[in-house]
C-alpha atoms as a PDB file:
ATOM      1  CA  MET A   1      -3.791   9.509  79.803  1.00  0.00           C
ATOM      2  CA  SER A   2      -3.848   5.683  77.952  1.00  0.00           C
ATOM      3  CA  ILE A   3      -4.875   5.247  74.244  1.00  0.00           C
ATOM      4  CA  ARG A   4      -7.346   2.702  73.842  1.00  0.00           C
ATOM      5  CA  TYR A   5      -6.519   1.014  70.020  1.00  0.00           C
ATOM      6  CA  SER A   6      -9.355  -0.914  67.696  1.00  0.00           C
ATOM      7  CA  GLN A   7      -8.753  -4.535  67.726  1.00  0.00           C
ATOM      8  CA  ASP A   8      -8.659  -4.019  64.049  1.00  0.00           C
ATOM      9  CA  PHE A   9      -5.603  -2.178  64.656  1.00  0.00           C
ATOM     10  CA  LYS A  10      -4.160  -4.757  66.989  1.00  0.00           C
ATOM     11  CA  ASP A  11      -4.514  -7.454  64.914  1.00  0.00           C
ATOM     12  CA  SER A  12      -3.252  -5.600  61.955  1.00  0.00           C
ATOM     13  CA  LEU A  13       0.026  -4.716  64.015  1.00  0.00           C
ATOM     14  CA  VAL A  14       0.264  -8.429  65.231  1.00  0.00           C
ATOM     15  CA  LYS A  15      -0.072  -9.584  61.104  1.00  0.00           C
ATOM     16  CA  LEU A  16       2.820  -7.262  60.491  1.00  0.00           C
ATOM     17  CA  HIS A  17       5.001  -8.641  62.947  1.00  0.00           C
ATOM     18  CA  GLN A  18       4.105 -12.090  61.734  1.00  0.00           C
ATOM     19  CA  GLU A  19       5.207 -11.280  58.394  1.00  0.00           C
ATOM     20  CA  GLY A  20       8.162  -9.132  59.103  1.00  0.00           C
ATOM     21  CA  ARG A  21       6.622  -6.063  57.703  1.00  0.00           C
ATOM     22  CA  SER A  22       7.324  -2.648  58.668  1.00  0.00           C
ATOM     23  CA  LEU A  23       4.875   0.007  60.088  1.00  0.00           C
ATOM     24  CA  LYS A  24       5.443   1.884  56.984  1.00  0.00           C
ATOM     25  CA  SER A  25       3.662  -1.108  54.785  1.00  0.00           C
ATOM     26  CA  LEU A  26       0.762  -0.693  56.946  1.00  0.00           C
ATOM     27  CA  ALA A  27       0.245   3.011  55.864  1.00  0.00           C
ATOM     28  CA  GLU A  28       0.731   2.204  52.290  1.00  0.00           C
ATOM     29  CA  GLU A  29      -2.381  -0.109  52.655  1.00  0.00           C
ATOM     30  CA  PHE A  30      -4.718   2.912  53.170  1.00  0.00           C
ATOM     31  CA  GLY A  31      -3.128   4.972  50.049  1.00  0.00           C
ATOM     32  CA  ARG A  32       0.011   5.808  48.399  1.00  0.00           C
ATOM     33  CA  SER A  33       2.389   8.295  50.658  1.00  0.00           C
ATOM     34  CA  ILE A  34       3.764  11.237  49.040  1.00  0.00           C
ATOM     35  CA  GLU A  35       7.159   9.371  49.515  1.00  0.00           C
ATOM     36  CA  THR A  36       6.522   7.480  46.714  1.00  0.00           C
ATOM     37  CA  ARG A  37       5.530  10.189  44.405  1.00  0.00           C
ATOM     38  CA  PRO A  38       8.191  10.751  41.640  1.00  0.00           C
ATOM     39  CA  GLU A  39      10.447  13.411  42.714  1.00  0.00           C
ATOM     40  CA  SER A  40      10.119  15.212  39.094  1.00  0.00           C
ATOM     41  CA  VAL A  41       6.685  16.496  40.287  1.00  0.00           C
ATOM     42  CA  LYS A  42       8.122  19.014  42.884  1.00  0.00           C
ATOM     43  CA  ALA A  43      10.349  20.778  39.701  1.00  0.00           C
ATOM     44  CA  ARG A  44       6.936  21.562  38.304  1.00  0.00           C
ATOM     45  CA  GLN A  45       8.232  20.946  34.900  1.00  0.00           C
ATOM     46  CA  THR A  46       5.429  18.422  33.631  1.00  0.00           C
ATOM     47  CA  PHE A  47       1.692  19.160  33.396  1.00  0.00           C
ATOM     48  CA  GLY A  48      -0.711  17.380  34.826  1.00  0.00           C
ATOM     49  CA  HIS A  49       0.043  17.025  38.641  1.00  0.00           C
ATOM     50  CA  PHE A  50      -2.758  18.199  40.511  1.00  0.00           C
ATOM     51  CA  GLU A  51      -3.162  19.178  44.545  1.00  0.00           C
ATOM     52  CA  VAL A  52      -6.480  18.801  46.002  1.00  0.00           C
ATOM     53  CA  ASP A  53      -8.032  20.279  49.224  1.00  0.00           C
ATOM     54  CA  THR A  54     -11.391  21.145  50.634  1.00  0.00           C
ATOM     55  CA  MET A  55     -12.017  24.497  52.444  1.00  0.00           C
ATOM     56  CA  GLN A  56     -14.783  25.006  55.179  1.00  0.00           C
ATOM     57  CA  SER A  57     -16.402  28.375  56.251  1.00  0.00           C
ATOM     58  CA  GLY A  58     -19.244  29.256  58.789  1.00  0.00           C
ATOM     59  CA  LYS A  59     -20.015  25.968  60.254  1.00  0.00           C
ATOM     60  CA  LYS A  60     -18.639  22.358  60.824  1.00  0.00           C
ATOM     61  CA  ARG A  61     -21.437  21.125  58.427  1.00  0.00           C
ATOM     62  CA  GLY A  62     -23.116  22.016  55.377  1.00  0.00           C
ATOM     63  CA  GLU A  63     -21.373  22.859  52.086  1.00  0.00           C
ATOM     64  CA  VAL A  64     -17.909  22.978  51.412  1.00  0.00           C
ATOM     65  CA  LEU A  65     -15.258  24.257  48.385  1.00  0.00           C
ATOM     66  CA  VAL A  66     -13.174  21.848  46.937  1.00  0.00           C
ATOM     67  CA  THR A  67      -9.982  23.479  45.394  1.00  0.00           C
ATOM     68  CA  ILE A  68      -8.084  22.042  42.533  1.00  0.00           C
ATOM     69  CA  THR A  69      -4.660  23.305  41.610  1.00  0.00           C
ATOM     70  CA  GLU A  70      -2.564  21.990  38.751  1.00  0.00           C
ATOM     71  CA  ARG A  71       1.325  22.395  39.682  1.00  0.00           C
ATOM     72  CA  LEU A  72       2.692  23.580  36.439  1.00  0.00           C
ATOM     73  CA  SER A  73       0.511  26.466  35.453  1.00  0.00           C
ATOM     74  CA  GLN A  74      -0.904  27.265  38.956  1.00  0.00           C
ATOM     75  CA  GLN A  75      -4.127  27.213  37.925  1.00  0.00           C
ATOM     76  CA  HIS A  76      -6.849  26.949  40.694  1.00  0.00           C
ATOM     77  CA  ILE A  77     -10.084  25.807  40.149  1.00  0.00           C
ATOM     78  CA  VAL A  78     -12.775  25.894  43.053  1.00  0.00           C
ATOM     79  CA  ARG A  79     -16.301  24.089  43.070  1.00  0.00           C
ATOM     80  CA  GLN A  80     -18.846  23.899  45.797  1.00  0.00           C
ATOM     81  CA  VAL A  81     -19.906  20.676  47.181  1.00  0.00           C
ATOM     82  CA  THR A  82     -22.617  19.779  49.663  1.00  0.00           C
ATOM     83  CA  GLY A  83     -20.482  18.066  52.005  1.00  0.00           C
ATOM     84  CA  ARG A  84     -17.221  17.243  53.626  1.00  0.00           C
ATOM     85  CA  ASN A  85     -17.130  13.612  53.334  1.00  0.00           C
ATOM     86  CA  SER A  86     -16.324  11.182  50.250  1.00  0.00           C
ATOM     87  CA  GLN A  87     -19.681  10.654  49.256  1.00  0.00           C
ATOM     88  CA  ALA A  88     -20.298  14.213  48.268  1.00  0.00           C
ATOM     89  CA  VAL A  89     -16.411  15.151  47.070  1.00  0.00           C
ATOM     90  CA  THR A  90     -15.426  11.764  45.178  1.00  0.00           C
ATOM     91  CA  PRO A  91     -18.099  12.372  42.326  1.00  0.00           C
ATOM     92  CA  VAL A  92     -17.143  16.007  41.847  1.00  0.00           C
ATOM     93  CA  LEU A  93     -13.285  15.042  41.305  1.00  0.00           C
ATOM     94  CA  ILE A  94     -14.010  12.230  39.252  1.00  0.00           C
ATOM     95  CA  ARG A  95     -15.969  14.380  36.892  1.00  0.00           C
ATOM     96  CA  PHE A  96     -13.487  16.928  36.807  1.00  0.00           C
ATOM     97  CA  PHE A  97     -10.529  14.797  35.958  1.00  0.00           C
ATOM     98  CA  GLN A  98     -12.444  12.919  33.566  1.00  0.00           C
ATOM     99  CA  GLY A  99     -12.188  16.055  31.620  1.00  0.00           C
ATOM    100  CA  ILE A 100      -8.575  16.626  31.551  1.00  0.00           C
ATOM    101  CA  LYS A 101      -6.967  13.341  29.528  1.00  0.00           C
ATOM    102  CA  ASN A 102      -3.607  14.284  30.352  1.00  0.00           C
ATOM    103  CA  ALA A 103      -3.855  14.307  34.379  1.00  0.00           C
ATOM    104  CA  LYS A 104      -0.708  12.516  35.912  1.00  0.00           C
ATOM    105  CA  SER A 105      -1.451  12.685  39.319  1.00  0.00           C
ATOM    106  CA  ILE A 106      -3.301  13.835  42.378  1.00  0.00           C
ATOM    107  CA  THR A 107      -2.002  14.733  45.975  1.00  0.00           C
ATOM    108  CA  VAL A 108      -4.291  15.159  48.922  1.00  0.00           C
ATOM    109  CA  ASP A 109      -4.318  15.263  52.687  1.00  0.00           C
ATOM    110  CA  ARG A 110      -5.334  12.419  55.030  1.00  0.00           C
ATOM    111  CA  GLY A 111      -9.129  14.081  55.286  1.00  0.00           C
ATOM    112  CA  ARG A 112     -11.959  11.766  55.325  1.00  0.00           C
ATOM    113  CA  GLU A 113     -13.234  13.735  52.414  1.00  0.00           C
ATOM    114  CA  PHE A 114     -10.712  11.606  50.262  1.00  0.00           C
ATOM    115  CA  ALA A 115     -11.553   8.178  51.773  1.00  0.00           C
ATOM    116  CA  LYS A 116     -12.580   6.613  48.504  1.00  0.00           C
ATOM    117  CA  TYR A 117      -9.281   7.231  46.797  1.00  0.00           C
ATOM    118  CA  ASN A 118      -9.431   3.928  45.510  1.00  0.00           C
ATOM    119  CA  GLU A 119     -12.431   4.683  43.635  1.00  0.00           C
ATOM    120  CA  ILE A 120     -10.930   7.787  42.358  1.00  0.00           C
ATOM    121  CA  GLU A 121      -7.970   5.767  40.920  1.00  0.00           C
ATOM    122  CA  LYS A 122      -9.964   3.136  39.509  1.00  0.00           C
ATOM    123  CA  LYS A 123     -12.418   5.147  37.635  1.00  0.00           C
ATOM    124  CA  LEU A 124      -9.856   7.635  36.370  1.00  0.00           C
ATOM    125  CA  GLY A 125      -6.359   5.258  36.072  1.00  0.00           C
ATOM    126  CA  ILE A 126      -4.857   8.596  38.338  1.00  0.00           C
ATOM    127  CA  PRO A 127      -2.560   7.585  41.302  1.00  0.00           C
ATOM    128  CA  VAL A 128      -3.568   9.386  44.495  1.00  0.00           C
ATOM    129  CA  TYR A 129      -1.021  10.474  47.090  1.00  0.00           C
ATOM    130  CA  PHE A 130      -1.429  11.325  50.406  1.00  0.00           C
ATOM    131  CA  ALA A 131       0.706  14.132  52.275  1.00  0.00           C
ATOM    132  CA  HIS A 132       2.240  13.516  55.650  1.00  0.00           C
ATOM    133  CA  PRO A 133      -0.510  14.620  58.616  1.00  0.00           C
ATOM    134  CA  TYR A 134      -0.030  18.399  59.515  1.00  0.00           C
ATOM    135  CA  SER A 135       2.261  18.969  56.341  1.00  0.00           C
ATOM    136  CA  PRO A 136       0.178  21.800  54.139  1.00  0.00           C
ATOM    137  CA  GLU A 137       3.253  22.740  52.699  1.00  0.00           C
ATOM    138  CA  GLU A 138       3.622  19.495  51.093  1.00  0.00           C
ATOM    139  CA  ARG A 139       0.715  20.874  49.204  1.00  0.00           C
ATOM    140  CA  GLY A 140       1.851  24.296  49.046  1.00  0.00           C
ATOM    141  CA  SER A 141       0.617  25.407  45.783  1.00  0.00           C
ATOM    142  CA  ASN A 142      -3.032  24.807  46.825  1.00  0.00           C
ATOM    143  CA  GLU A 143      -2.523  26.171  50.301  1.00  0.00           C
ATOM    144  CA  ILE A 144      -0.975  29.244  48.710  1.00  0.00           C
ATOM    145  CA  LEU A 145      -4.102  29.739  46.416  1.00  0.00           C
ATOM    146  CA  ASN A 146      -6.720  29.124  48.792  1.00  0.00           C
ATOM    147  CA  ARG A 147      -5.534  31.930  50.652  1.00  0.00           C
ATOM    148  CA  TYR A 148      -6.781  33.999  48.003  1.00  0.00           C
ATOM    149  CA  VAL A 149      -9.951  32.504  48.070  1.00  0.00           C
ATOM    150  CA  ARG A 150     -10.326  33.568  51.634  1.00  0.00           C
ATOM    151  CA  ARG A 151     -10.059  37.043  50.361  1.00  0.00           C
ATOM    152  CA  PHE A 152     -13.638  36.557  49.008  1.00  0.00           C
ATOM    153  CA  ILE A 153     -14.953  33.851  51.118  1.00  0.00           C
ATOM    154  CA  PRO A 154     -13.886  34.517  54.773  1.00  0.00           C
ATOM    155  CA  LYS A 155     -13.944  31.767  57.311  1.00  0.00           C
ATOM    156  CA  GLU A 156     -17.079  33.086  59.132  1.00  0.00           C
ATOM    157  CA  ARG A 157     -19.225  33.284  55.865  1.00  0.00           C
ATOM    158  CA  LYS A 158     -21.177  30.249  55.020  1.00  0.00           C
ATOM    159  CA  ILE A 159     -20.410  28.512  51.604  1.00  0.00           C
ATOM    160  CA  GLU A 160     -24.456  28.310  51.063  1.00  0.00           C
ATOM    161  CA  THR A 161     -24.424  31.947  50.661  1.00  0.00           C
ATOM    162  CA  VAL A 162     -21.658  31.828  47.579  1.00  0.00           C
ATOM    163  CA  SER A 163     -23.427  32.031  44.442  1.00  0.00           C
ATOM    164  CA  ALA A 164     -22.664  30.154  41.074  1.00  0.00           C
ATOM    165  CA  LYS A 165     -22.030  33.821  39.608  1.00  0.00           C
ATOM    166  CA  GLU A 166     -19.663  34.772  42.451  1.00  0.00           C
ATOM    167  CA  LEU A 167     -17.493  31.687  42.384  1.00  0.00           C
ATOM    168  CA  ASP A 168     -17.239  32.247  38.564  1.00  0.00           C
ATOM    169  CA  GLN A 169     -16.004  35.561  39.207  1.00  0.00           C
ATOM    170  CA  ILE A 170     -13.419  34.476  41.891  1.00  0.00           C
ATOM    171  CA  ASN A 171     -12.138  31.470  39.514  1.00  0.00           C
ATOM    172  CA  HIS A 172     -11.815  34.091  36.841  1.00  0.00           C
ATOM    173  CA  TRP A 173      -9.694  36.468  39.094  1.00  0.00           C
ATOM    174  CA  ILE A 174      -7.285  33.903  40.558  1.00  0.00           C
ATOM    175  CA  ASN A 175      -6.619  32.562  37.185  1.00  0.00           C
ATOM    176  CA  ALA A 176      -6.578  35.740  35.049  1.00  0.00           C
ATOM    177  CA  ARG A 177      -3.640  37.346  36.973  1.00  0.00           C
ATOM    178  CA  PRO A 178      -0.265  37.684  35.139  1.00  0.00           C
ATOM    179  CA  MET A 179       2.562  35.549  37.223  1.00  0.00           C
ATOM    180  CA  LYS A 180       6.338  36.484  37.165  1.00  0.00           C
ATOM    181  CA  THR A 181       6.768  32.623  37.583  1.00  0.00           C
ATOM    182  CA  LEU A 182       5.147  31.913  34.238  1.00  0.00           C
ATOM    183  CA  ASN A 183       6.728  34.843  32.557  1.00  0.00           C
ATOM    184  CA  TRP A 184       3.994  36.902  32.981  1.00  0.00           C
ATOM    185  CA  GLN A 185       1.144  34.840  31.511  1.00  0.00           C
ATOM    186  CA  SER A 186      -1.743  33.975  33.176  1.00  0.00           C
ATOM    187  CA  PRO A 187      -2.404  30.393  34.938  1.00  0.00           C
ATOM    188  CA  ARG A 188      -5.416  30.241  32.616  1.00  0.00           C
ATOM    189  CA  LYS A 189      -3.593  30.485  29.581  1.00  0.00           C
ATOM    190  CA  VAL A 190      -0.793  28.096  30.378  1.00  0.00           C
ATOM    191  CA  PHE A 191      -3.189  25.776  31.535  1.00  0.00           C
ATOM    192  CA  GLN A 192      -5.143  25.774  28.231  1.00  0.00           C
ATOM    193  CA  GLN A 193      -1.659  25.528  26.490  1.00  0.00           C
ATOM    194  CA  PHE A 194      -1.081  22.163  27.962  1.00  0.00           C
ATOM    195  CA  ALA A 195      -4.277  20.748  28.880  1.00  0.00           C
ATOM    196  CA  VAL A 196      -5.848  17.856  26.986  1.00  0.00           C
ATOM    197  CA  PHE A 197      -9.763  18.392  27.678  1.00  0.00           C
ATOM    198  CA  GLY A 198     -11.738  15.356  26.942  1.00  0.00           C
END
């Protein structure tokens, strides 16, 4: 089976060859690779580094959940949005991060819902890093905590059936649990200790 490349892609390869640039540089034009993210982020010693994902249930189209995890505190915030596309997801992320004045970075996957990453960076002044394809472990905190959400909202359940009250209860349960890695403090308590709200 042969692969048919678009003319734009072919033109980009020609341009790279003429300029003596690598294929990696092409990827950088479409967002910051997680490889360029500071190594200190992995250590979880600094507040303000977030991982973001979307969760889909019930059907391929319709409402989805946006999940936002702060790495140091393990605070996991779940928001309901109208669709799994950048038009729906981008304003939700901008609104959330405008309320956290000391947010430092956002790491996402290559999903189309994050296509407007440049708008997010411009509005917030926060770098957006992209994990490698098929590498959920690079957003490990978010992936693990999404499993807790699935206890309440299994894949076969439509997001539209989740009420705002139920979502609040899920958020509360996840973030009120004392954690050994936080010296038996809850994610919510640690998050509130460090977050500068605006």
